[in-house]
């Protein structure tokens, strides 16, 4: 029995040893292949995370470049908007200067209309630029938000990559391995592979969409800057053409008025000379009339039959009538000449007053054109051609004309 039991026990022990050897071989192989499979999975996971990290880094680099480009476009629009202030100030200063025109020259002419249109164009340009600046600011906020999300995703990717690389570097002989409590638990907030991929893809697609919108906005800003600059420049050219045309009209009017003034002065001088001659003739007719009166009166003292109405009497009477008629005609002509002289002086005053108005208006328009030189002359090279005290161009008026203008 002992021998039989011993044989049986050895047989069972042999079977157990064979099964144990087979189990050990199987489990060792299984463990080894499981580790190899998981190492492969970790390596593949590291590759996947690394690919996404590279894509996100490229996207982050692109979005940083786009933010810089949009910021520069926004700054260009702000500079263009600030530059419009000079145009607006010049237009308003021109309008203010031209309000100093006097009397009949204070008219709504083509220059005034072009200046009002220029103010309207500049205000419209400023409004369009301000709108693009606001849109750029909003787009920058969206780009920065997308960049922040990319940075957040990249930090997570780098952290996960570091963790997986550490896990891949561990082996059975690593000193820092140990048993952990409940290692099979599912951490709260865990996501699926599809959710993980969709999250990164959404961040990348959103950043690309914002960059595409930013690129379109930059093109729109550049187009708006170009359009507004061209529009303001075209209106500046139109306004200055109206100024030059109006200045030419003033110069023609002044030339005509000064020619009329010269002729009136000559005519007044001739008329005054003629009045002096008429007065001299009137004074000269007094003696012949006195002589005729005296002769007639003296001949009334003739006596009796000698007091006859002879040819002498008729001749002296005719002479008195003739002299009285001549004096009456001279007095009438003298009155007409004096009336004409008064009318000429009044007309001369009107002409000289209008010369003053026109000269003043011409000075204002020349001053306005001088102010407009700021629009095409660099600030460091701009020197006003207008006297800062009387605001009159030095080359426009002589001292006599300036005194006439001051009196007017």
Coordinates of C-alpha atoms in Angstrom, one line a residue:
X1 CA 0.0 0.0 0.0
X2 CA 2.8 2.3 0.9
X3 CA 4.6 1.3 -2.3
X4 CA 1.5 1.8 -4.3
X5 CA 0.7 5.1 -2.7
X6 CA 4.3 6.2 -3.3
X7 CA 4.0 5.3 -7.0
X8 CA 0.7 7.2 -7.2
X9 CA 2.0 10.2 -5.4
X10 CA 5.1 10.4 -7.6
X11 CA 2.8 10.1 -10.7
X12 CA 0.6 12.9 -9.4
X13 CA 3.6 15.0 -8.5
X14 CA 5.1 14.4 -12.0
X15 CA 1.8 15.5 -13.6
X16 CA 1.7 18.6 -11.5
X17 CA 5.3 19.4 -12.3
X18 CA 4.6 18.9 -16.0
X19 CA 1.5 21.1 -15.8
X20 CA 3.4 23.7 -13.7
X21 CA 6.2 23.8 -16.3
X22 CA 3.7 24.2 -19.1
X23 CA 1.8 26.9 -17.1
X24 CA 5.0 28.7 -16.3
X25 CA 6.1 28.6 -20.0
X26 CA 2.6 29.7 -21.1
X27 CA 2.3 32.5 -18.5
X28 CA 5.8 33.7 -19.1
X29 CA 5.2 33.9 -22.8
X30 CA 1.8 35.5 -22.2
X31 CA 3.3 38.1 -19.8
X32 CA 6.1 38.8 -22.2
X33 CA 3.9 39.2 -25.2
X34 CA 1.4 41.3 -23.2
X35 CA 4.2 43.6 -22.2
X36 CA 5.5 43.7 -25.7
X37 CA 2.0 44.4 -27.0
X38 CA 1.5 47.2 -24.5
X39 CA 4.9 48.6 -25.2
X40 CA 3.9 48.7 -28.9
X41 CA 0.6 50.3 -27.9
X42 CA 2.5 52.9 -25.8
X43 CA 4.9 53.6 -28.7
X44 CA 1.9 53.9 -31.1
X45 CA 0.1 56.2 -28.6
X46 CA 3.3 58.3 -28.2
X47 CA 3.5 58.6 -32.0
X48 CA -0.2 59.6 -32.2
X49 CA 0.2 62.2 -29.5
X50 CA 3.4 63.4 -31.0
X51 CA 1.8 63.8 -34.4
X52 CA -1.0 65.8 -32.9
X53 CA 1.5 67.8 -30.9
X54 CA 3.4 68.7 -34.0
X55 CA 0.2 69.6 -35.9
X56 CA -0.9 71.8 -33.0
X57 CA 2.6 73.4 -32.7
X58 CA 2.5 74.2 -36.4
X59 CA -1.0 75.6 -36.0
X60 CA 0.1 77.6 -33.0
X61 CA 3.0 79.0 -34.9
X62 CA 0.7 79.9 -37.8
X63 CA -1.8 81.6 -35.5
X64 CA 0.9 83.6 -33.8
X65 CA 2.1 84.8 -37.2
X66 CA -1.5 85.6 -38.1
X67 CA -2.0 87.5 -34.8
X68 CA 1.2 89.5 -35.6
X69 CA 0.0 90.2 -39.1
X70 CA -3.5 91.2 -38.1
X71 CA -2.0 93.5 -35.3
X72 CA 0.2 95.2 -38.0
X73 CA -2.9 95.6 -40.2
X74 CA -4.8 97.1 -37.3
X75 CA -2.0 99.5 -36.6
X76 CA -1.8 100.5 -40.2
X77 CA -5.6 101.2 -40.2
X78 CA -5.1 103.2 -37.0
X79 CA -2.3 105.2 -38.6
X80 CA -4.5 105.8 -41.7
X81 CA -7.4 106.8 -39.4
X82 CA -5.1 109.2 -37.5
X83 CA -3.8 110.6 -40.8
X84 CA -7.3 111.5 -41.8
X85 CA -7.4 113.9 -38.8
X86 CA -5.0 116.2 -40.7
X87 CA -7.2 116.2 -43.8
X88 CA -10.3 117.0 -41.6
X89 CA -8.5 119.7 -39.7
X90 CA -7.4 121.4 -42.9
X91 CA -10.9 121.2 -44.4
X92 CA -12.5 122.7 -41.3
X93 CA -9.8 125.4 -41.2
X94 CA -10.5 126.2 -44.8
X95 CA -14.2 126.5 -44.1
X96 CA -13.5 128.6 -41.1
X97 CA -11.2 130.9 -43.0
X98 CA -13.6 131.3 -45.9
X99 CA -16.3 132.4 -43.4
X100 CA -14.3 135.6 -43.1
X101 CA -15.3 136.6 -46.6
X102 CA -17.3 139.8 -46.7
X103 CA -20.4 141.2 -48.3
X104 CA -21.2 139.8 -51.7
X105 CA -18.2 137.4 -51.6
X106 CA -19.7 135.4 -48.8
X107 CA -21.3 133.1 -51.3
X108 CA -21.9 129.3 -51.5
X109 CA -19.5 128.7 -54.4
X110 CA -18.0 125.5 -55.8
X111 CA -15.1 125.6 -53.4
X112 CA -17.5 125.7 -50.4
X113 CA -19.4 122.8 -51.8
X114 CA -16.2 120.8 -52.5
X115 CA -15.0 121.5 -49.0
X116 CA -18.3 120.3 -47.5
X117 CA -18.0 117.2 -49.7
X118 CA -14.4 116.7 -48.6
X119 CA -15.5 116.8 -44.9
X120 CA -18.2 114.3 -45.7
X121 CA -15.8 112.0 -47.6
X122 CA -13.2 112.2 -44.8
X123 CA -15.8 111.4 -42.1
X124 CA -17.0 108.5 -44.2
X125 CA -13.5 107.2 -44.6
X126 CA -12.9 107.6 -40.8
X127 CA -16.1 105.7 -40.1
X128 CA -15.1 102.9 -42.5
X129 CA -11.6 102.6 -41.0
X130 CA -12.9 102.7 -37.5
X131 CA -15.3 99.8 -38.3
X132 CA -12.4 97.8 -39.7
X133 CA -10.3 98.5 -36.6
X134 CA -13.2 97.3 -34.4
X135 CA -13.5 94.2 -36.5
X136 CA -9.8 93.6 -36.2
X137 CA -9.9 94.0 -32.5
X138 CA -12.8 91.5 -32.2
X139 CA -10.9 89.1 -34.6
X140 CA -7.8 89.4 -32.5
X141 CA -9.8 88.4 -29.4
X142 CA -11.0 85.3 -31.2
X143 CA -7.5 84.5 -32.4
X144 CA -6.1 84.8 -28.9
X145 CA -8.9 82.7 -27.6
X146 CA -8.1 80.0 -30.2
X147 CA -4.4 80.3 -29.4
X148 CA -5.1 79.9 -25.7
X149 CA -7.1 76.7 -26.4
X150 CA -4.2 75.4 -28.6
X151 CA -1.7 76.2 -25.8
X152 CA -4.0 74.4 -23.3
X153 CA -4.2 71.4 -25.6
X154 CA -0.5 71.4 -26.3
X155 CA 0.3 71.5 -22.6
X156 CA -1.9 68.4 -22.1
X157 CA -0.3 66.7 -25.1
X158 CA 3.2 67.4 -23.8
X159 CA 2.3 66.2 -20.3
X160 CA 0.6 63.0 -21.7
X161 CA 3.6 62.5 -24.0
X162 CA 6.0 62.7 -21.0
X163 CA 3.9 60.3 -19.0
X164 CA 3.7 57.8 -21.7
X165 CA 7.4 58.0 -22.5
X166 CA 8.1 57.4 -18.8
X167 CA 5.7 54.4 -18.9
X168 CA 7.5 53.1 -22.0
X169 CA 10.8 53.4 -20.3
X170 CA 9.8 51.2 -17.3
X171 CA 10.7 47.5 -17.2
X172 CA 10.5 44.7 -14.7
X173 CA 13.8 45.7 -13.2
X174 CA 13.0 49.4 -12.8
X175 CA 13.5 50.5 -9.2
X176 CA 10.4 52.8 -9.0
X177 CA 7.7 50.2 -9.8
X178 CA 5.3 49.0 -7.0
X179 CA 1.9 47.8 -6.3
X180 CA -0.8 50.4 -6.4
X181 CA -4.2 50.5 -4.7
X182 CA -7.1 49.9 -7.2
X183 CA -5.1 50.4 -10.4
X184 CA -8.0 49.3 -12.5
X185 CA -10.2 52.2 -11.5
X186 CA -11.4 54.5 -14.3
X187 CA -10.4 58.1 -13.5
X188 CA -13.2 60.7 -13.5
X189 CA -13.3 62.8 -16.6
X190 CA -11.9 60.1 -18.8
X191 CA -12.7 60.4 -22.6
X192 CA -12.7 58.0 -25.5
X193 CA -10.2 57.9 -28.2
X194 CA -12.8 59.4 -30.6
X195 CA -13.5 62.3 -28.1
X196 CA -9.8 62.9 -27.7
X197 CA -9.2 63.1 -31.4
X198 CA -12.3 65.2 -31.9
X199 CA -11.2 67.7 -29.2
X200 CA -7.8 68.3 -30.8
X201 CA -9.3 68.3 -34.3
X202 CA -11.9 70.9 -33.2
X203 CA -9.1 73.1 -31.7
X204 CA -7.1 72.9 -34.9
X205 CA -10.1 73.5 -37.2
X206 CA -11.3 76.4 -35.1
X207 CA -7.8 78.0 -35.2
X208 CA -7.6 77.5 -39.0
X209 CA -11.1 79.0 -39.4
X210 CA -10.2 82.0 -37.4
X211 CA -6.9 82.4 -39.3
X212 CA -8.9 82.2 -42.6
X213 CA -11.3 84.9 -41.3
X214 CA -8.3 87.0 -40.2
X215 CA -6.7 86.7 -43.6
X216 CA -9.9 87.9 -45.3
X217 CA -10.2 90.7 -42.8
X218 CA -6.6 91.8 -43.4
X219 CA -7.3 91.9 -47.1
X220 CA -10.4 93.9 -46.4
X221 CA -8.5 96.3 -44.2
X222 CA -5.8 96.8 -46.9
X223 CA -8.6 97.4 -49.5
X224 CA -10.4 99.8 -47.2
X225 CA -7.1 101.8 -46.5
X226 CA -6.4 101.9 -50.2
X227 CA -10.0 102.9 -51.1
X228 CA -10.3 105.6 -48.4
X229 CA -6.8 107.0 -49.3
X230 CA -7.8 107.2 -53.0
X231 CA -11.2 108.7 -52.2
X232 CA -9.7 111.3 -49.9
X233 CA -6.9 112.1 -52.4
X234 CA -9.4 112.4 -55.3
X235 CA -11.5 114.8 -53.3
X236 CA -8.4 116.7 -52.3
X237 CA -7.5 117.1 -56.0
X238 CA -11.1 118.2 -56.8
X239 CA -11.2 120.7 -54.0
X240 CA -7.8 122.2 -54.9
X241 CA -8.9 122.4 -58.5
X242 CA -12.0 124.3 -57.4
X243 CA -9.8 126.5 -55.3
X244 CA -7.5 127.3 -58.2
X245 CA -10.5 128.0 -60.4
X246 CA -12.0 130.3 -57.8
X247 CA -8.7 132.1 -57.3
X248 CA -8.4 132.6 -61.0
X249 CA -11.9 134.0 -61.0
X250 CA -11.0 136.4 -58.2
X251 CA -7.8 137.5 -60.0
X252 CA -9.8 138.1 -63.2
X253 CA -12.4 140.1 -61.2
X254 CA -9.7 142.1 -59.5
X255 CA -8.0 142.8 -62.8
X256 CA -11.3 144.0 -64.2
X257 CA -12.1 146.1 -61.1
X258 CA -8.7 147.7 -61.1
X259 CA -9.1 148.5 -64.8
X260 CA -12.5 150.1 -64.0
X261 CA -11.0 151.9 -61.0
X262 CA -8.2 153.3 -63.2
X263 CA -10.7 154.5 -65.9
X264 CA -13.0 155.9 -63.3
X265 CA -10.2 157.9 -61.7
X266 CA -9.2 159.2 -65.1
X267 CA -12.8 160.1 -65.9
X268 CA -13.2 161.8 -62.5
X269 CA -10.1 163.8 -63.1
X270 CA -11.4 164.8 -66.6
X271 CA -14.8 165.6 -65.2
X272 CA -13.4 167.7 -62.4
X273 CA -11.3 169.6 -64.9
X274 CA -14.4 170.1 -67.1
X275 CA -16.3 171.4 -64.0
X276 CA -13.5 173.8 -63.3
X277 CA -13.7 175.1 -66.9
X278 CA -17.5 175.4 -66.7
X279 CA -17.2 177.4 -63.5
X280 CA -14.6 179.5 -65.1
X281 CA -16.8 180.1 -68.1
X282 CA -19.7 181.0 -65.8
X283 CA -17.5 183.5 -64.0
X284 CA -16.3 184.8 -67.4
X285 CA -19.9 185.4 -68.6
X286 CA -20.6 187.7 -65.6
X287 CA -18.6 190.6 -67.1
X288 CA -20.2 190.6 -70.6
X289 CA -23.6 190.4 -68.9
X290 CA -22.7 193.3 -66.6
X291 CA -21.5 195.2 -69.6
X292 CA -24.8 194.6 -71.5
X293 CA -26.9 195.5 -68.5
X294 CA -24.9 198.6 -67.9
X295 CA -25.2 199.7 -71.6
X296 CA -28.9 199.1 -71.5
X297 CA -29.4 200.9 -68.2
X298 CA -27.2 203.8 -69.4
X299 CA -29.1 204.2 -72.6
X300 CA -32.4 204.6 -70.7
X301 CA -31.2 208.1 -69.8
X302 CA -31.5 209.3 -73.4
X303 CA -34.0 212.1 -73.8
X304 CA -37.1 212.6 -75.8
X305 CA -36.9 211.3 -79.4
X306 CA -33.4 209.9 -78.9
X307 CA -34.8 207.4 -76.5
X308 CA -35.6 205.1 -79.4
X309 CA -35.5 201.4 -79.8
X310 CA -32.8 201.3 -82.3
X311 CA -30.7 198.4 -83.6
X312 CA -28.3 198.9 -80.6
X313 CA -31.2 198.5 -78.2
X314 CA -32.3 195.3 -80.0
X315 CA -28.8 194.0 -80.2
X316 CA -28.1 194.6 -76.5
X317 CA -31.4 193.0 -75.6
X318 CA -30.5 190.0 -77.7
X319 CA -27.1 189.9 -76.1
X320 CA -28.6 189.9 -72.6
X321 CA -31.0 187.1 -73.6
X322 CA -28.2 185.2 -75.2
X323 CA -25.9 185.6 -72.2
X324 CA -28.7 184.6 -69.8
X325 CA -29.4 181.5 -71.9
X326 CA -25.8 180.7 -72.0
X327 CA -25.4 181.0 -68.2
X328 CA -28.5 178.9 -67.7
X329 CA -27.2 176.2 -70.0
X330 CA -23.8 176.4 -68.3
X331 CA -25.4 176.1 -64.9
X332 CA -27.5 173.2 -66.0
X333 CA -24.5 171.4 -67.6
X334 CA -22.5 172.2 -64.4
X335 CA -25.2 170.6 -62.3
X336 CA -25.2 167.6 -64.6
X337 CA -21.4 167.4 -64.4
X338 CA -21.5 167.6 -60.6
X339 CA -24.2 164.9 -60.5
X340 CA -22.1 162.8 -62.8
X341 CA -19.1 163.5 -60.6
X342 CA -21.0 162.4 -57.5
X343 CA -22.2 159.3 -59.2
X344 CA -18.6 158.5 -60.4
X345 CA -17.3 158.9 -56.9
X346 CA -20.0 156.6 -55.6
X347 CA -19.2 154.1 -58.3
X348 CA -15.5 154.4 -57.5
X349 CA -16.3 153.8 -53.9
X350 CA -18.3 150.7 -54.8
X351 CA -15.5 149.5 -57.1
X352 CA -12.8 150.1 -54.4
X353 CA -15.0 148.4 -51.8
X354 CA -15.4 145.4 -54.1
X355 CA -11.7 145.4 -54.8
X356 CA -11.2 145.3 -51.0
X357 CA -13.7 142.4 -50.7
X358 CA -12.1 140.5 -53.6
X359 CA -8.6 141.1 -52.3
X360 CA -9.6 139.9 -48.9
X361 CA -11.3 136.8 -50.4
X362 CA -8.3 136.2 -52.6
X363 CA -6.0 136.4 -49.5
X364 CA -8.3 133.9 -47.7
X365 CA -8.3 131.5 -50.6
X366 CA -4.5 131.8 -51.0
X367 CA -4.1 131.3 -47.3
X368 CA -6.4 128.2 -47.6
X369 CA -4.3 126.8 -50.4
X370 CA -1.2 127.4 -48.2
X371 CA -2.8 125.5 -45.4
X372 CA -3.6 122.7 -47.8
X373 CA 0.1 122.3 -48.5
X374 CA 0.2 120.4 -45.2
X375 CA -1.5 117.5 -47.0
X376 CA 1.3 117.0 -49.5
X377 CA 4.4 118.4 -47.7
X378 CA 6.2 116.4 -44.9
X379 CA 5.7 118.1 -41.5
X380 CA 9.4 118.7 -41.1
X381 CA 9.6 120.5 -44.5
X382 CA 6.4 122.5 -44.2
X383 CA 7.0 126.3 -43.9
X384 CA 4.0 128.5 -44.2
X385 CA 4.2 131.1 -47.0
X386 CA 1.7 133.3 -45.1
X387 CA 2.6 136.0 -42.6
X388 CA 1.6 134.7 -39.1
X389 CA 0.4 138.2 -38.0
X390 CA -1.9 139.5 -40.8
X391 CA -2.3 136.0 -42.5
X392 CA -1.6 137.7 -45.9
X393 CA 0.6 136.1 -48.6
X394 CA 3.7 138.3 -48.9
X395 CA 3.7 138.1 -52.7
X396 CA 0.0 138.8 -53.2
X397 CA -0.6 142.5 -52.1
X398 CA 1.5 145.6 -52.2
X399 CA 1.6 147.9 -49.1
X400 CA -0.9 150.3 -50.8
X401 CA -3.4 147.5 -51.5
X402 CA -2.9 146.1 -48.0
X403 CA -3.9 149.5 -46.6
X404 CA -6.8 149.7 -48.9
X405 CA -7.9 146.2 -47.8
X406 CA -7.5 147.2 -44.1
X407 CA -9.7 150.3 -44.7
X408 CA -12.3 148.2 -46.5

